[in-house]
């Protein structure tokens, strides 16, 4: 069958442009097979990364039809199905572009420096003290090892980083790959640095609270690492630790939310602003920051002067208590 590959090409300091190549392909061909064919038979200057050709090394991550994935994992048939291409009417088209959130070096090759620096910033190795053991080996039980399986599957391909909405708007956010690795370290029985790590990951901009929960990292990860799930587990651990910076606005936000819903079945917005932003009248700067919003609500007649508890408060309370007890 004939398929057109529309590839975004770019070199340093030059504007990007699409170039199309039409190939005769087998539906089972991987996208990487097709790129190789273009490079070897049509245009040797087309540049992309590859190595294992088998979903192991993570080098061939790129955006295929607007979704970051591995070129050696996706095939022509699967891609055409995703876009509901009508192969009988016209030559279907597969659009290929480089990963997002990273600068392009050439064509489909991006500069991964920021990706690695973000990973480095969470100290992605077992703590030094924990490594000072008298035995020759640092043994783990099968149960302890099992806890590392899902996060240990990460091949550092960058697909999650490319789709991360938080990373796109906040350079400081360390990214889903780094936070998935963070959870791996928190669960690793050989690491003895959990308290310090949780304090680090509690950072409002760089750490777990910077995530917008858009779900894209879970959606695109080719290894089912589910970074968002790992981020949520770290948040749970932070919230469960009473000795971790309770004054942090992000932590207070979650705790106040639960307390208010437990109290009234839904959120009393007047109290929410005062407790979260104003830290129970202790944070004057925070209080002042919500004044303009309060005035705007007042002038437009939308300020909630009273609060009515929702129906079924008792039921809501018992559900929250049951969840809290089970934790
Ligand atoms: S869920 Fe969070 S970490 Fe994952 S892609 Fe979205 S913003 Fe990024
Ligand atoms: S978490 Fe998944 S998508 Fe992200 S770098 Fe690792 S393997 Fe790739
Ligand atoms: S070439 Fe190694 S993952 Fe695709």
Coordinates of C-alpha atoms and ligand atoms in Angstrom, one line a residue:
X1 CA 0.0 0.0 0.0
X2 CA 1.1 3.6 -0.6
X3 CA 1.5 5.9 2.4
X4 CA 2.7 9.5 2.5
X5 CA 5.0 10.4 5.4
X6 CA 4.9 14.1 6.2
X7 CA 8.0 14.9 8.2
X8 CA 8.8 18.1 10.0
X9 CA 12.4 19.0 9.1
X10 CA 14.5 21.6 10.8
X11 CA 18.1 22.5 11.4
X12 CA 19.6 24.9 14.0
X13 CA 18.7 28.5 13.2
X14 CA 16.5 27.6 10.2
X15 CA 12.8 27.7 10.1
X16 CA 10.9 24.3 10.3
X17 CA 9.1 23.0 7.2
X18 CA 7.3 19.8 6.3
X19 CA 8.5 17.5 3.6
X20 CA 6.5 14.6 2.3
X21 CA 7.7 11.2 1.1
X22 CA 5.4 8.6 -0.5
X23 CA 6.4 5.0 0.1
X24 CA 5.2 1.6 -0.9
X25 CA 4.9 -0.1 2.5
X26 CA 3.5 -3.2 4.2
X27 CA 0.9 -2.3 6.9
X28 CA 3.0 -4.2 9.5
X29 CA 6.1 -2.1 8.9
X30 CA 7.1 0.0 11.9
X31 CA 7.4 3.7 11.5
X32 CA 11.1 3.2 12.1
X33 CA 11.3 0.8 9.1
X34 CA 9.7 3.5 7.0
X35 CA 12.1 6.2 8.2
X36 CA 15.0 3.9 7.4
X37 CA 13.6 3.3 3.9
X38 CA 13.4 7.1 3.3
X39 CA 16.9 7.6 4.6
X40 CA 18.5 4.7 2.7
X41 CA 16.6 5.0 -0.6
X42 CA 15.4 8.6 -1.0
X43 CA 17.1 11.2 1.2
X44 CA 20.2 10.4 3.2
X45 CA 20.1 13.7 5.0
X46 CA 16.9 12.8 7.0
X47 CA 18.1 12.6 10.6
X48 CA 16.6 10.6 13.5
X49 CA 17.8 8.6 16.4
X50 CA 17.5 4.8 16.7
X51 CA 19.4 1.9 18.1
X52 CA 17.8 -1.3 19.4
X53 CA 14.8 -1.3 17.0
X54 CA 13.0 -3.3 19.8
X55 CA 11.5 -0.9 22.4
X56 CA 14.4 -1.2 24.7
X57 CA 16.8 1.8 24.3
X58 CA 14.3 4.6 24.1
X59 CA 16.2 6.5 21.4
X60 CA 13.6 6.6 18.6
X61 CA 10.9 8.6 20.5
X62 CA 9.2 11.2 18.3
X63 CA 5.8 12.5 17.7
X64 CA 3.7 10.4 15.3
X65 CA 0.4 11.8 14.3
X66 CA 0.6 14.3 17.2
X67 CA 1.4 11.8 19.9
X68 CA 4.8 11.1 21.3
X69 CA 5.7 7.4 20.9
X70 CA 8.5 5.1 19.8
X71 CA 9.0 4.8 16.1
X72 CA 10.1 1.1 16.5
X73 CA 6.9 0.3 18.5
X74 CA 4.2 1.8 16.3
X75 CA 3.4 0.4 12.9
X76 CA 1.7 1.8 9.8
X77 CA -1.6 -0.1 10.2
X78 CA -2.0 1.0 13.9
X79 CA -1.2 4.6 13.0
X80 CA -3.7 4.7 10.1
X81 CA -6.4 3.2 12.4
X82 CA -5.8 5.9 15.0
X83 CA -6.6 8.6 12.4
X84 CA -9.4 6.6 10.7
X85 CA -7.6 6.9 7.4
X86 CA -9.6 5.8 4.3
X87 CA -6.9 4.0 2.4
X88 CA -9.2 3.2 -0.5
X89 CA -10.0 6.8 -1.4
X90 CA -6.6 8.5 -1.3
X91 CA -3.0 8.0 -0.2
X92 CA -3.2 8.2 3.6
X93 CA -0.8 10.5 5.5
X94 CA 1.3 9.9 8.7
X95 CA 2.7 13.1 10.2
X96 CA 6.0 12.8 12.0
X97 CA 7.7 15.6 14.1
X98 CA 10.3 15.8 16.8
X99 CA 9.6 15.6 20.6
X100 CA 8.0 18.7 22.2
X101 CA 9.5 20.6 25.1
X102 CA 13.1 20.1 23.9
X103 CA 15.1 22.1 21.4
X104 CA 15.6 20.6 17.9
X105 CA 19.1 19.9 16.8
X106 CA 18.2 18.5 13.4
X107 CA 15.0 17.1 11.9
X108 CA 13.7 14.5 14.5
X109 CA 16.8 14.7 16.8
X110 CA 16.3 16.9 19.9
X111 CA 18.7 18.1 22.5
X112 CA 18.0 15.9 25.6
X113 CA 20.2 18.0 28.0
X114 CA 17.3 19.5 29.9
X115 CA 15.7 16.1 30.2
X116 CA 18.9 14.6 31.8
X117 CA 19.5 17.6 34.0
X118 CA 16.0 17.4 35.4
X119 CA 16.6 13.7 36.1
X120 CA 19.9 14.5 37.8
X121 CA 18.2 17.1 40.0
X122 CA 16.2 14.5 41.9
X123 CA 19.4 12.6 42.8
X124 CA 18.4 9.4 40.9
X125 CA 20.6 7.0 42.8
X126 CA 20.6 5.1 46.1
X127 CA 21.7 7.4 48.9
X128 CA 25.4 7.3 49.8
X129 CA 24.9 6.4 53.4
X130 CA 22.8 3.5 52.6
X131 CA 25.5 2.1 50.4
X132 CA 28.0 1.9 53.3
X133 CA 27.1 -1.6 54.2
X134 CA 29.5 -4.3 55.6
X135 CA 28.2 -7.1 53.4
X136 CA 29.4 -7.7 49.9
X137 CA 25.9 -7.4 48.4
X138 CA 22.9 -5.3 49.2
X139 CA 20.2 -8.0 49.1
X140 CA 16.5 -7.3 48.7
X141 CA 13.7 -9.7 49.3
X142 CA 11.6 -10.6 46.2
X143 CA 8.8 -8.5 47.7
X144 CA 11.0 -5.5 48.1
X145 CA 12.3 -5.9 44.5
X146 CA 8.7 -6.3 43.2
X147 CA 7.9 -2.8 44.4
X148 CA 10.5 -1.4 41.9
X149 CA 9.2 -3.2 38.8
X150 CA 6.8 -0.7 37.3
X151 CA 9.0 2.4 37.7
X152 CA 12.1 0.3 36.9
X153 CA 10.7 -0.3 33.4
X154 CA 11.4 3.3 32.3
X155 CA 13.6 3.4 29.3
X156 CA 14.1 7.2 29.5
X157 CA 12.7 7.7 26.0
X158 CA 11.3 11.2 26.8
X159 CA 7.8 10.6 25.4
X160 CA 6.2 11.7 28.7
X161 CA 8.4 14.8 29.0
X162 CA 7.4 15.8 25.4
X163 CA 3.7 15.7 26.2
X164 CA 3.9 17.2 29.7
X165 CA 1.7 20.3 29.9
X166 CA 3.3 21.3 33.2
X167 CA 6.8 21.2 31.7
X168 CA 5.6 23.3 28.7
X169 CA 4.6 26.2 31.0
X170 CA 7.0 25.8 33.9
X171 CA 10.6 25.3 33.2
X172 CA 11.4 24.5 36.8
X173 CA 9.1 21.4 36.9
X174 CA 11.3 18.4 36.8
X175 CA 9.0 16.3 34.6
X176 CA 7.2 13.0 34.8
X177 CA 10.2 10.8 34.1
X178 CA 12.1 12.3 37.1
X179 CA 9.1 12.0 39.4
X180 CA 8.5 8.4 38.4
X181 CA 12.1 7.8 39.2
X182 CA 11.6 9.7 42.5
X183 CA 8.9 7.2 43.5
X184 CA 11.2 4.3 42.7
X185 CA 13.8 5.7 45.1
X186 CA 11.2 6.3 47.8
X187 CA 10.1 2.6 47.6
X188 CA 13.7 1.2 47.3
X189 CA 14.5 -0.6 50.5
X190 CA 18.2 0.2 50.0
X191 CA 17.7 4.0 50.1
X192 CA 17.7 5.8 53.5
X193 CA 17.0 9.3 52.3
X194 CA 13.1 9.3 52.1
X195 CA 12.5 12.2 54.5
X196 CA 14.9 14.5 52.6
X197 CA 13.5 13.3 49.3
X198 CA 9.9 14.0 50.3
X199 CA 10.9 17.5 51.4
X200 CA 12.5 18.1 48.0
X201 CA 9.5 16.6 46.0
X202 CA 7.2 18.8 48.1
X203 CA 8.5 21.9 46.2
X204 CA 5.6 23.8 44.8
X205 CA 7.2 24.6 41.4
X206 CA 9.7 21.8 40.8
X207 CA 8.1 18.9 42.6
X208 CA 4.9 16.9 42.5
X209 CA 2.6 19.9 43.1
X210 CA 3.7 21.4 39.7
X211 CA 1.9 18.6 37.9
X212 CA -1.4 19.6 36.3
X213 CA -2.7 16.0 36.3
X214 CA -3.3 16.2 32.6
X215 CA -2.8 12.4 32.3
X216 CA -0.7 12.7 29.2
X217 CA 2.4 11.0 30.6
X218 CA 0.3 7.9 31.5
X219 CA -1.3 8.0 28.1
X220 CA 1.9 8.0 26.1
X221 CA 4.4 6.0 28.1
X222 CA 5.4 3.0 26.0
X223 CA 6.4 1.0 29.1
X224 CA 3.4 1.5 31.3
X225 CA 5.4 3.3 34.0
X226 CA 2.3 5.5 34.6
X227 CA 4.3 8.6 35.9
X228 CA 1.1 10.3 37.1
X229 CA 0.2 7.4 39.3
X230 CA 3.7 7.6 40.9
X231 CA 3.3 11.3 41.3
X232 CA 0.0 10.7 43.1
X233 CA 1.6 8.2 45.4
X234 CA 4.3 10.7 46.3
X235 CA 1.7 13.3 47.1
X236 CA -0.1 10.7 49.3
X237 CA 3.2 10.1 51.2
X238 CA 3.8 13.9 51.7
X239 CA 0.2 14.4 53.0
X240 CA 0.5 11.5 55.4
X241 CA 3.7 12.8 56.9
X242 CA 2.9 15.3 59.6
X243 CA 6.5 16.3 60.0
X244 CA 6.8 17.6 56.5
X245 CA 6.4 21.3 56.0
X246 CA 2.8 21.7 56.9
X247 CA 3.0 25.3 56.1
X248 CA 3.4 24.6 52.4
X249 CA 0.5 26.1 50.5
X250 CA 0.2 23.0 48.3
X251 CA -0.1 20.7 51.3
X252 CA -2.5 23.0 53.1
X253 CA -4.6 23.2 50.0
X254 CA -5.2 19.4 50.0
X255 CA -5.7 19.2 53.8
X256 CA -8.1 22.2 54.0
X257 CA -10.1 20.8 51.0
X258 CA -10.6 17.5 52.8
X259 CA -11.5 19.2 56.1
X260 CA -14.0 21.5 54.5
X261 CA -15.7 18.8 52.5
X262 CA -15.8 16.6 55.6
X263 CA -17.4 19.5 57.4
X264 CA -20.0 20.7 55.0
X265 CA -20.2 18.1 52.2
X266 CA -18.7 20.6 49.8
X267 CA -16.3 23.5 49.9
X268 CA -17.1 26.7 51.8
X269 CA -15.2 29.0 49.4
X270 CA -14.9 31.9 51.9
X271 CA -13.1 29.7 54.4
X272 CA -11.1 28.0 51.6
X273 CA -9.4 31.2 50.5
X274 CA -8.7 32.4 54.1
X275 CA -7.3 29.1 55.2
X276 CA -5.2 28.2 52.1
X277 CA -4.0 31.6 50.9
X278 CA -4.2 33.4 54.2
X279 CA -2.9 30.4 56.3
X280 CA -5.6 31.1 58.9
X281 CA -4.7 34.8 59.0
X282 CA -1.0 34.2 59.5
X283 CA 0.0 35.0 55.9
X284 CA -0.8 38.7 55.3
X285 CA 0.8 38.7 51.9
X286 CA -1.3 35.7 50.9
X287 CA -4.4 37.4 52.2
X288 CA -3.7 40.5 50.3
X289 CA -3.2 38.5 47.1
X290 CA -6.8 37.3 47.1
X291 CA -8.2 40.8 48.0
X292 CA -8.6 41.8 44.3
X293 CA -10.5 38.6 43.6
X294 CA -12.7 39.1 46.6
X295 CA -13.5 42.7 45.6
X296 CA -14.3 41.6 42.1
X297 CA -16.7 38.9 43.4
X298 CA -18.3 41.5 45.7
X299 CA -18.8 44.1 42.9
X300 CA -20.3 41.5 40.6
X301 CA -22.6 40.2 43.3
X302 CA -21.1 36.8 43.3
X303 CA -19.5 36.8 46.8
X304 CA -20.9 33.9 48.8
X305 CA -22.0 35.6 52.1
X306 CA -23.5 32.4 53.5
X307 CA -22.9 28.7 53.2
X308 CA -25.4 25.9 53.1
X309 CA -24.0 22.4 53.8
X310 CA -24.8 20.0 51.0
X311 CA -27.3 17.1 51.2
X312 CA -25.9 13.9 52.6
X313 CA -23.1 15.4 54.7
X314 CA -23.1 12.4 57.0
X315 CA -22.6 10.1 54.1
X316 CA -19.8 12.2 52.7
X317 CA -18.1 12.2 56.1
X318 CA -18.3 8.5 56.5
X319 CA -16.8 7.9 53.1
X320 CA -13.9 10.3 53.8
X321 CA -13.4 8.7 57.2
X322 CA -13.4 5.2 55.7
X323 CA -10.8 6.2 53.1
X324 CA -8.7 7.8 55.8
X325 CA -8.9 4.8 58.0
X326 CA -8.0 2.5 55.2
X327 CA -4.8 4.5 54.5
Ligands
LIG1 S1 0.0 14.4 34.4 FE1 1.5 15.8 35.3 S2 3.5 15.0 35.0 FE2 2.1 13.9 33.7 S3 2.2 14.9 31.7 FE3 0.5 15.9 32.8 S4 1.4 17.6 33.9 FE4 3.1 16.3 33.2
LIG2 S1 8.2 7.2 32.1 FE1 7.7 6.2 30.2 S2 7.5 7.8 28.7 FE2 8.6 8.7 30.4 S3 10.7 8.4 29.9 FE3 10.1 6.6 31.1 S4 9.5 5.1 29.5 FE4 9.6 7.1 28.5
LIG3 S1 15.2 2.1 18.5 FE1 15.4 1.5 20.6 S2 13.4 2.0 21.4 FE2 13.2 2.4 19.3

